[in-house]
Short mmCIF file of C-alpha atoms and ligand atoms in Angstrom, two decimals:
data_model
loop_
_atom_site.label_atom_id
_atom_site.label_comp_id
_atom_site.label_asym_id
_atom_site.label_seq_id
_atom_site.Cartn_x
_atom_site.Cartn_y
_atom_site.Cartn_z
CA MET A 1207 0.00 0.00 0.00
CA SER A 1208 1.29 3.45 -0.77
CA GLN A 1209 -0.97 6.09 0.72
CA PHE A 1210 -3.70 6.38 3.28
CA GLU A 1211 -7.06 7.24 1.85
CA SER A 1212 -8.64 8.70 4.95
CA VAL A 1213 -8.31 9.01 8.68
CA ASP A 1214 -10.40 5.86 9.08
CA ASP A 1215 -8.06 4.10 6.73
CA VAL A 1216 -5.17 5.08 9.02
CA ILE A 1217 -6.96 3.66 12.07
CA GLU A 1218 -7.79 0.46 10.26
CA THR A 1219 -4.35 -0.12 8.77
CA LEU A 1220 -2.55 0.65 12.00
CA THR A 1221 -4.87 -1.71 13.85
CA GLU A 1222 -3.91 -4.44 11.40
CA GLN A 1223 -0.33 -3.83 12.50
CA GLY A 1224 -1.32 -4.14 16.16
CA TYR A 1225 -1.34 -0.42 16.87
CA ILE A 1226 -4.47 1.05 18.40
CA ALA A 1227 -4.94 4.66 17.35
CA ASP A 1228 -7.68 7.10 18.26
CA THR A 1229 -9.03 9.66 15.84
CA ARG A 1230 -6.80 12.48 17.05
CA LEU A 1231 -3.67 10.43 16.56
CA ALA A 1232 -4.84 9.03 13.25
CA THR A 1233 -5.71 12.47 11.94
CA THR A 1234 -2.23 13.74 12.71
CA VAL A 1235 -0.66 10.71 11.07
CA PHE A 1236 -2.86 11.19 8.02
CA LEU A 1237 -1.80 14.83 7.73
CA THR A 1238 1.85 13.93 8.15
CA THR A 1239 1.70 11.61 5.19
CA ARG A 1240 -0.26 14.07 3.07
CA LEU A 1241 1.58 17.28 3.88
CA ASP A 1242 5.07 15.76 3.91
CA LYS A 1243 5.66 17.34 7.26
CA PRO A 1244 7.60 15.59 10.02
CA LEU A 1245 5.55 14.42 12.96
CA LEU A 1246 6.86 15.30 16.40
CA ILE A 1247 5.40 13.18 19.20
CA GLU A 1248 6.00 14.22 22.76
CA GLY A 1249 4.93 12.38 25.87
CA PRO A 1250 6.02 10.21 28.77
CA ALA A 1251 7.93 6.97 28.24
CA GLY A 1252 5.98 3.93 27.17
CA VAL A 1253 2.91 5.50 25.61
CA GLY A 1254 3.55 4.19 22.12
CA LYS A 1255 5.65 6.87 20.43
CA THR A 1256 8.34 4.62 19.01
CA GLU A 1257 5.80 1.92 18.32
CA LEU A 1258 3.80 4.30 16.16
CA ALA A 1259 6.74 4.84 13.82
CA LYS A 1260 7.23 1.08 13.52
CA ALA A 1261 3.52 0.54 12.88
CA LEU A 1262 3.49 3.35 10.32
CA ALA A 1263 6.36 1.73 8.44
CA ALA A 1264 4.67 -1.65 8.49
CA ALA A 1265 1.32 -0.14 7.49
CA THR A 1266 2.75 1.70 4.50
CA GLY A 1267 5.16 -1.04 3.49
CA ARG A 1268 8.09 1.29 3.93
CA ARG A 1269 11.45 0.43 5.37
CA LEU A 1270 12.07 1.90 8.83
CA LEU A 1271 15.30 3.80 9.42
CA ARG A 1272 15.99 4.72 13.00
CA LEU A 1273 18.23 7.38 14.39
CA GLN A 1274 18.46 6.84 18.12
CA CYS A 1275 19.56 10.11 19.72
CA TYR A 1276 21.83 10.43 22.71
CA GLU A 1277 23.74 13.09 24.54
CA GLY A 1278 26.98 14.08 22.90
CA GLN A 1279 26.06 12.50 19.57
CA ASP A 1280 27.73 14.31 16.73
CA GLU A 1281 26.25 14.80 13.33
CA THR A 1282 28.50 12.28 11.58
CA LYS A 1283 26.53 9.55 13.33
CA ALA A 1284 23.35 11.02 11.90
CA LEU A 1285 24.50 11.94 8.40
CA TYR A 1286 27.48 10.00 7.11
CA GLU A 1287 30.99 8.87 7.87
CA TRP A 1288 33.85 7.71 5.70
CA ASP A 1289 34.36 4.00 5.96
CA TYR A 1290 37.91 4.14 7.20
CA GLY A 1291 38.27 0.39 7.53
CA LYS A 1292 37.28 -0.14 3.93
CA GLN A 1293 39.58 2.62 2.73
CA LEU A 1294 42.45 1.00 4.57
CA LEU A 1295 41.65 -2.42 3.21
CA TYR A 1296 41.60 -1.12 -0.34
CA THR A 1297 44.92 0.69 0.03
CA GLN A 1298 46.44 -2.51 1.42
CA ILE A 1299 45.21 -4.61 -1.45
CA LEU A 1300 46.16 -1.97 -3.99
CA ARG A 1301 49.56 -1.33 -2.49
CA GLU A 1302 51.34 -2.34 -5.66
CA LYS A 1303 49.16 -0.20 -7.87
CA ILE A 1304 49.67 2.78 -5.59
CA GLY A 1305 53.39 2.06 -5.66
CA GLN A 1306 53.33 2.40 -9.42
CA VAL A 1307 51.65 5.80 -9.20
CA VAL A 1308 54.51 7.21 -7.17
CA ALA A 1309 57.29 4.99 -8.53
CA ASP A 1310 59.06 7.54 -10.66
CA ALA A 1311 58.29 10.61 -8.58
CA PRO A 1312 61.55 12.56 -8.17
CA ASP A 1313 60.88 13.70 -4.59
CA LEU A 1314 58.47 13.35 -1.68
CA GLU A 1315 56.52 16.46 -2.57
CA SER A 1316 55.63 15.28 -6.06
CA ALA A 1317 54.81 11.82 -4.70
CA VAL A 1318 52.34 13.40 -2.29
CA ASP A 1319 50.90 15.44 -5.14
CA ARG A 1320 50.35 12.33 -7.21
CA ILE A 1321 48.60 10.56 -4.37
CA GLY A 1322 46.57 13.70 -3.79
CA ALA A 1323 45.42 13.59 -7.39
CA GLN A 1324 43.95 10.13 -6.72
CA GLU A 1325 42.17 11.17 -3.51
CA SER A 1326 38.77 11.30 -5.12
CA VAL A 1327 38.96 7.54 -5.65
CA PHE A 1328 38.99 6.98 -1.90
CA PHE A 1329 36.50 9.68 -1.06
CA SER A 1330 33.83 8.46 -3.40
CA GLU A 1331 30.40 7.01 -2.80
CA ARG A 1332 31.91 3.56 -2.57
CA PHE A 1333 33.56 4.47 0.73
CA LEU A 1334 30.69 6.50 2.10
CA ALA A 1335 29.01 5.03 5.17
CA ALA A 1336 25.55 6.56 5.12
CA ARG A 1337 23.92 7.04 8.51
CA PRO A 1338 20.11 7.26 8.91
CA LEU A 1339 19.59 10.85 7.71
CA LEU A 1340 21.59 10.46 4.52
CA GLU A 1341 20.28 6.94 4.05
CA SER A 1342 16.69 8.15 4.22
CA ILE A 1343 17.39 10.75 1.57
CA ARG A 1344 19.47 8.50 -0.65
CA SER A 1345 17.19 5.48 -0.46
CA PRO A 1346 15.65 4.64 -3.82
CA GLU A 1347 12.53 3.36 -2.04
CA PRO A 1348 10.54 5.71 0.19
CA VAL A 1349 11.18 5.08 3.88
CA VAL A 1350 9.95 6.01 7.34
CA LEU A 1351 12.61 7.86 9.28
CA LEU A 1352 12.32 7.57 13.04
CA ILE A 1353 14.37 10.12 14.96
CA ASP A 1354 13.92 8.66 18.40
CA GLU A 1355 14.23 10.58 21.66
CA VAL A 1356 15.41 13.74 19.98
CA ASP A 1357 15.37 15.53 23.33
CA ARG A 1358 18.47 13.57 24.26
CA ALA A 1359 20.47 15.00 21.41
CA ASP A 1360 22.34 18.24 21.80
CA GLU A 1361 21.03 21.41 20.28
CA ALA A 1362 23.81 21.31 17.67
CA LEU A 1363 22.45 18.06 16.28
CA GLU A 1364 18.95 19.46 16.46
CA ALA A 1365 20.08 22.27 14.17
CA VAL A 1366 21.51 19.77 11.68
CA LEU A 1367 18.24 17.86 11.76
CA LEU A 1368 16.32 21.03 11.11
CA GLU A 1369 18.40 21.87 8.10
CA THR A 1370 18.02 18.42 6.65
CA LEU A 1371 14.29 18.29 7.28
CA ALA A 1372 13.89 21.69 5.65
CA GLU A 1373 15.78 20.93 2.46
CA TRP A 1374 15.58 17.20 2.03
CA GLN A 1375 19.11 17.16 0.87
CA VAL A 1376 22.51 16.31 2.23
CA SER A 1377 25.65 17.57 0.70
CA VAL A 1378 28.87 15.61 0.92
CA PRO A 1379 31.62 17.96 -0.27
CA GLU A 1380 33.75 15.23 -1.88
CA VAL A 1381 30.87 13.56 -3.66
CA GLY A 1382 28.07 16.01 -4.23
CA THR A 1383 24.57 16.69 -3.03
CA PHE A 1384 22.03 13.97 -2.44
CA THR A 1385 18.42 14.97 -2.87
CA THR A 1386 15.46 12.85 -1.98
CA LYS A 1387 13.17 11.33 -4.61
CA THR A 1388 10.24 10.82 -2.28
CA PRO A 1389 10.50 12.54 1.08
CA PRO A 1390 10.42 10.03 3.92
CA TYR A 1391 7.68 10.03 6.50
CA VAL A 1392 9.53 11.41 9.48
CA VAL A 1393 8.56 10.67 13.07
CA LEU A 1394 10.45 12.44 15.85
CA THR A 1395 9.83 11.42 19.42
CA SER A 1396 10.64 13.21 22.64
CA ASN A 1397 10.29 12.14 26.24
CA ASN A 1398 10.13 15.80 27.15
CA THR A 1399 13.35 15.94 29.13
CA ARG A 1400 13.97 19.37 27.68
CA ASP A 1401 12.16 21.84 25.49
CA LEU A 1402 12.86 21.45 21.83
CA SER A 1403 13.61 24.55 19.83
CA ALA A 1404 10.74 26.62 18.55
CA ALA A 1405 12.19 26.23 15.06
CA LEU A 1406 11.92 22.45 15.21
CA LYS A 1407 8.40 22.59 16.58
CA ARG A 1408 7.41 25.02 13.88
CA ARG A 1409 8.58 22.69 11.18
CA CYS A 1410 6.67 19.69 12.52
CA LEU A 1411 3.14 18.58 13.08
CA HIS A 1412 2.90 18.19 16.80
CA LEU A 1413 1.19 15.51 18.82
CA PHE A 1414 1.18 15.14 22.56
CA LEU A 1415 0.69 11.52 23.43
CA ASP A 1416 -0.29 10.98 27.03
CA TYR A 1417 -1.35 7.89 28.92
CA PRO A 1418 -4.47 6.66 27.15
CA THR A 1419 -8.02 6.63 28.38
CA ALA A 1420 -9.11 3.51 30.24
CA GLU A 1421 -11.06 2.31 27.19
CA ARG A 1422 -8.13 2.67 24.83
CA GLU A 1423 -5.69 1.11 27.25
CA LEU A 1424 -8.01 -1.85 27.71
CA GLU A 1425 -8.28 -2.12 23.95
CA ILE A 1426 -4.48 -2.17 23.70
CA VAL A 1427 -4.18 -4.82 26.42
CA ARG A 1428 -6.85 -6.90 24.69
CA SER A 1429 -5.04 -6.61 21.38
CA LYS A 1430 -1.91 -8.14 22.92
CA ASN A 1431 -3.67 -11.40 23.82
CA THR A 1432 -2.19 -11.49 27.27
CA GLY A 1433 -4.36 -14.40 28.36
CA LEU A 1434 -5.85 -12.48 31.26
CA PRO A 1435 -9.67 -12.73 31.44
CA ASP A 1436 -11.31 -9.58 30.19
CA ALA A 1437 -12.96 -8.61 33.47
CA LEU A 1438 -9.61 -8.80 35.25
CA ALA A 1439 -7.88 -6.86 32.49
CA GLN A 1440 -10.45 -4.14 32.88
CA GLN A 1441 -9.93 -4.02 36.64
CA LEU A 1442 -6.17 -4.06 36.16
CA VAL A 1443 -6.25 -1.07 33.83
CA GLY A 1444 -8.15 0.84 36.51
CA ILE A 1445 -5.56 -0.10 39.11
CA VAL A 1446 -2.64 0.98 36.92
CA ARG A 1447 -4.37 4.27 36.32
CA GLY A 1448 -4.65 4.64 40.07
CA LEU A 1449 -0.92 3.99 40.42
CA ARG A 1450 -0.22 6.74 37.87
CA GLU A 1451 -1.80 9.21 40.24
CA LEU A 1452 0.67 8.42 43.00
CA GLU A 1453 3.44 10.74 41.75
CA LEU A 1454 5.86 7.88 41.46
CA ARG A 1455 9.39 8.43 40.25
CA LYS A 1456 8.49 6.41 37.18
CA SER A 1457 4.81 5.97 36.46
CA PRO A 1458 3.81 2.64 34.95
CA SER A 1459 3.32 2.89 31.20
CA ILE A 1460 1.26 0.89 28.75
CA SER A 1461 3.99 -1.68 28.34
CA GLU A 1462 3.94 -2.25 32.09
CA THR A 1463 0.18 -2.77 32.06
CA ILE A 1464 0.68 -5.36 29.33
CA ASP A 1465 3.51 -7.03 31.27
CA TRP A 1466 1.43 -7.12 34.41
CA ALA A 1467 -1.52 -8.66 32.60
CA ARG A 1468 0.79 -11.33 31.15
CA THR A 1469 2.34 -12.01 34.55
CA LEU A 1470 -1.03 -12.45 36.22
CA ALA A 1471 -2.23 -14.65 33.38
CA VAL A 1472 0.83 -16.87 33.68
CA LEU A 1473 0.15 -17.23 37.40
CA GLY A 1474 -3.39 -18.29 36.58
CA VAL A 1475 -4.88 -15.57 38.71
CA GLU A 1476 -8.67 -15.64 38.89
CA GLU A 1477 -9.24 -12.70 41.15
CA LEU A 1478 -7.22 -9.54 41.63
CA THR A 1479 -6.39 -9.27 45.29
CA ALA A 1480 -4.10 -6.79 46.97
CA THR A 1481 -1.89 -9.74 47.89
CA ILE A 1482 -1.26 -11.06 44.42
CA LEU A 1483 -0.88 -7.54 43.04
CA SER A 1484 1.64 -6.66 45.76
CA ASP A 1485 3.58 -9.82 45.10
CA THR A 1486 3.87 -8.93 41.42
CA ALA A 1487 4.13 -5.16 41.77
CA SER A 1488 7.75 -5.03 40.67
CA VAL A 1489 6.56 -5.80 37.16
CA VAL A 1490 5.08 -2.32 36.97
CA VAL A 1491 7.10 -0.20 39.36
CA LYS A 1492 10.84 -0.36 39.19
CA TYR A 1493 12.18 1.76 42.02
CA ASP A 1494 12.19 0.49 45.58
CA LYS A 1495 10.46 3.58 46.92
CA ASP A 1496 7.83 3.36 44.19
CA VAL A 1497 7.22 -0.29 45.03
CA ARG A 1498 6.57 0.62 48.65
CA LYS A 1499 4.23 3.45 47.69
CA ALA A 1500 2.38 1.22 45.25
CA ILE A 1501 1.99 -1.59 47.74
CA GLY A 1502 0.63 0.88 50.26
CA ALA A 1503 -1.97 2.06 47.79
CA LEU A 1504 -3.00 -1.29 46.30
CA PRO A 1505 -5.61 -2.38 48.87
CA ARG A 1506 -7.44 0.90 48.31
CA LEU A 1507 -7.14 0.60 44.54
CA VAL A 1508 -8.41 -2.98 44.52
CA ASP A 1509 -11.30 -2.22 46.81
CA PRO A 1510 -12.01 1.43 47.59
CA ASN A 1511 -14.08 0.35 50.60
CA ALA A 1512 -11.35 -1.74 52.15
CA THR A 1513 -10.30 -0.66 55.57
CA VAL A 1514 -6.62 -1.12 55.75
CA PRO A 1515 -5.04 -1.68 59.13
CA GLU A 1516 -2.32 0.88 58.63
CA THR A 1517 1.20 -0.04 59.65
CA ASN A 1518 3.73 1.78 57.53
CA GLY A 1519 1.59 1.29 54.48
CA HIS A 1520 2.30 -2.39 54.34
CA GLY A 1521 -0.03 -3.89 56.86
CA HIS A 1522 -2.14 -6.09 54.66
CA GLY A 1523 -0.25 -9.20 55.62
CA HIS A 1524 0.41 -11.02 52.42
CA GLY A 1525 1.27 -14.20 54.07
CA HIS A 1526 4.97 -14.72 54.00
CA GLY A 1527 6.34 -16.15 57.19
CA GLY A 1528 8.26 -14.25 59.85
CA HIS A 1529 6.23 -11.13 59.25
CA ASP A 1530 7.10 -8.52 61.83
CA ASP A 1531 6.21 -4.93 62.40
CA HIS A 1532 9.23 -3.42 60.73
CA ALA A 1533 9.12 -1.97 57.31
CA HIS A 1534 10.50 -4.76 55.22
CA ASP A 1535 11.07 -5.18 51.56
CA PRO A 1536 8.27 -6.90 49.76
CA GLU A 1537 9.19 -10.05 47.94
CA PRO A 1538 7.67 -9.46 44.60
CA VAL A 1539 8.20 -11.62 41.58
CA ARG A 1540 11.25 -10.32 39.82
CA ARG A 1541 10.98 -9.92 36.12
CA ALA A 1542 13.86 -11.20 34.11
CA ARG A 1543 15.47 -8.23 32.46
CA THR A 1544 18.28 -8.43 30.04
CA ASP A 1545 19.47 -4.89 30.18
CA ASP A 1546 19.09 -1.61 31.86
CA GLU A 1547 15.83 -0.49 30.39
CA ASP A 1548 15.34 2.21 32.93
CA GLY A 1549 18.31 3.88 31.40
CA ASP A 1550 16.33 4.84 28.34
CA GLU A 1551 13.10 5.69 30.00
CA VAL A 1552 13.70 8.86 31.80
CA ASP A 1553 11.04 10.76 33.60
CA GLY A 1554 11.25 14.10 31.92
CA ARG A 1555 9.94 16.24 34.70
CA ALA A 1556 12.95 16.24 37.00
CA ILE A 1557 15.59 16.51 34.30
CA ARG A 1558 13.70 19.21 32.61
CA ALA A 1559 13.35 21.31 35.71
CA ALA A 1560 17.10 21.14 36.13
CA LYS A 1561 17.92 22.00 32.54
CA ASP A 1562 15.46 24.65 31.52
CA THR A 1563 17.05 28.00 31.86
CA PRO A 1564 15.80 31.20 30.33
CA GLY A 1565 17.54 32.28 27.14
CA ARG A 1566 18.82 28.82 26.40
CA PHE A 1567 18.03 29.26 22.76
CA GLY A 1568 20.20 32.08 21.49
CA HIS A 1569 19.20 34.20 18.54
CA THR A 1570 21.25 32.07 16.18
CA TYR A 1571 19.28 29.02 17.09
CA GLY A 1572 17.88 27.23 14.14
CA SER A 1573 20.64 28.34 11.83
CA ASN A 1574 23.54 26.03 11.26
CA PRO A 1575 25.98 26.50 14.12
CA LEU A 1576 28.67 24.88 12.02
CA SER A 1577 28.49 27.45 9.28
CA GLY A 1578 30.45 29.96 11.30
CA ASP A 1579 28.11 32.79 10.41
CA GLY A 1580 29.04 34.76 13.44
CA GLY A 1581 27.05 32.60 15.81
CA ALA A 1582 27.02 34.65 18.94
CA SER A 1583 25.68 31.97 21.24
CA PRO A 1584 28.25 29.22 21.39
CA ILE A 1585 26.93 25.75 21.75
CA LYS A 1586 28.12 24.04 24.86
CA PRO A 1587 30.60 21.25 24.32
CA PRO A 1588 28.81 18.01 24.99
CA LYS A 1589 29.39 16.08 28.17
CA VAL A 1590 29.59 12.45 27.23
CA PRO A 1591 29.71 9.64 29.72
CA ALA A 1592 32.00 7.00 28.31
CA GLU A 1593 29.42 4.24 28.12
CA ARG A 1594 26.77 6.41 26.57
CA GLY A 1595 27.13 5.71 22.88
CA ALA A 1596 27.60 2.02 23.35
CA ARG A 1597 24.47 1.86 25.38
CA SER A 1598 22.27 3.84 23.06
CA PHE A 1599 23.39 2.11 19.91
CA GLY A 1600 24.45 -1.27 21.15
CA ALA A 1601 21.72 -1.89 23.64
CA GLY A 1602 19.08 -2.09 20.98
CA LEU A 1603 20.32 -5.34 19.61
CA GLY A 1604 19.24 -7.79 22.22
CA ARG A 1605 16.20 -5.90 23.23
CA LYS A 1606 12.69 -7.04 22.79
CA ARG A 1607 11.27 -3.60 22.27
CA ALA A 1608 13.90 -2.36 19.90
CA LEU A 1609 13.58 -2.56 16.14
N1 ADP B 846 -1.51 2.46 20.76
C1 ADP B 846 -0.88 1.32 21.01
N2 ADP B 846 -1.24 0.18 20.41
C2 ADP B 846 -0.60 -0.97 20.67
N3 ADP B 846 0.42 -1.09 21.53
C3 ADP B 846 0.83 0.00 22.18
C4 ADP B 846 0.20 1.26 21.96
N4 ADP B 846 0.82 2.18 22.72
C5 ADP B 846 1.76 1.53 23.40
N5 ADP B 846 1.79 0.23 23.09
C6 ADP B 846 2.65 -0.80 23.69
O1 ADP B 846 3.50 -0.14 24.60
C7 ADP B 846 4.86 -0.47 24.34
C8 ADP B 846 5.72 0.74 24.60
O2 ADP B 846 5.58 1.66 23.59
P1 ADP B 846 6.80 2.51 23.01
O3 ADP B 846 6.45 2.94 21.65
O4 ADP B 846 8.07 1.77 23.16
O5 ADP B 846 6.79 3.71 24.03
P2 ADP B 846 7.54 5.11 23.92
O6 ADP B 846 6.44 6.12 23.93
O7 ADP B 846 8.39 5.19 25.13
O8 ADP B 846 8.34 5.13 22.65
C9 ADP B 846 4.89 -0.94 22.91
O9 ADP B 846 5.86 -1.92 22.73
C10 ADP B 846 3.51 -1.50 22.69
O10 ADP B 846 3.49 -2.86 23.04
MG1 MG B 847 10.43 5.12 22.61
#
């Protein structure tokens, strides 16, 4: 399929791909594909931002290219690099041939000149390693370009993105300018850890994706065939929504609701009790303090009329031996996790409060800071923790929710 015919068509086709969209979301997606404008989705972690880009690619039969943003990322990782390894390999193999080129050069200077004259061979398209932005423009087939968690990138990269999204072309000085045949559908996501520039917002269609309504969340849970009976799933959605009101460090997202439903189904639960929910709470809340808060609130969420004998919020006695009056850690079922997922699901509020300072966007913002056009507001050098790049790029490989 090549194009959506209507908003309803969007809803239908996304549903076929397992993505439940409401009319507001579907309308924005429809407009994105018709107006060739990038779609910027902001919202908390786990509400289906990344998933939408994947579903859009599947629904339109387009290849998905993903640029995962991270702090300190420089634009070569977004645009292109020279494939140094390949260049080296070729020079090794061609050593003899290169030897011939300089064989009768009278001195070093003329030898260097002769090599210089051949430079274009090694800085040609053959040795160009296209990264997602260039790849999306160069691709002969139309693609969906996902620029994920753009709020993690530095403002310098944001400016490069802006330029590319405005012109749909990338120029490589040694090779020439690549221009797109069919502009990609572009989806940018942000977890809201910082404000994006006004220029970027201006260029995009904007969608704020929040936690869904109870009906839509239930519909999503149903669509995942978790195995949990419908009545329990419905009750569970209500309970998760209650947990979201607790001001936890990390509120449970849709994926956690789904995980919880699966967990309870696997345990063969037939009734949602505060006990079983407490025992499995670590599936949905991942910080110790959050777990304690959640467990304190569960009896009330399960049964609003329950009278809870209050001892440090944990007095419901869920039956493990040696129970004393001290606050003790619950013994919830631990979910097997293969990597540090919390690392990529940041609660924006705190970080944002720390970062947002007035006048952060200087007057040159939105122009290319690399062009040296007298940019009066220097862009801060990035602070890069050593493991950062490896985690953002490498971590995706073994991960269930990645590509
Ligand atoms: N509308 C939806 N339809 C179907 N599944 C959804 C929907 N929204 C969220 N999900 C589920 O939630 C998970 C997390 O969504 P994801 O796109 O990774 O969140 P984020 O907003 O952090 O990018 C997805 O893997 C998917 O299973
Ligand atoms: Mg995401």
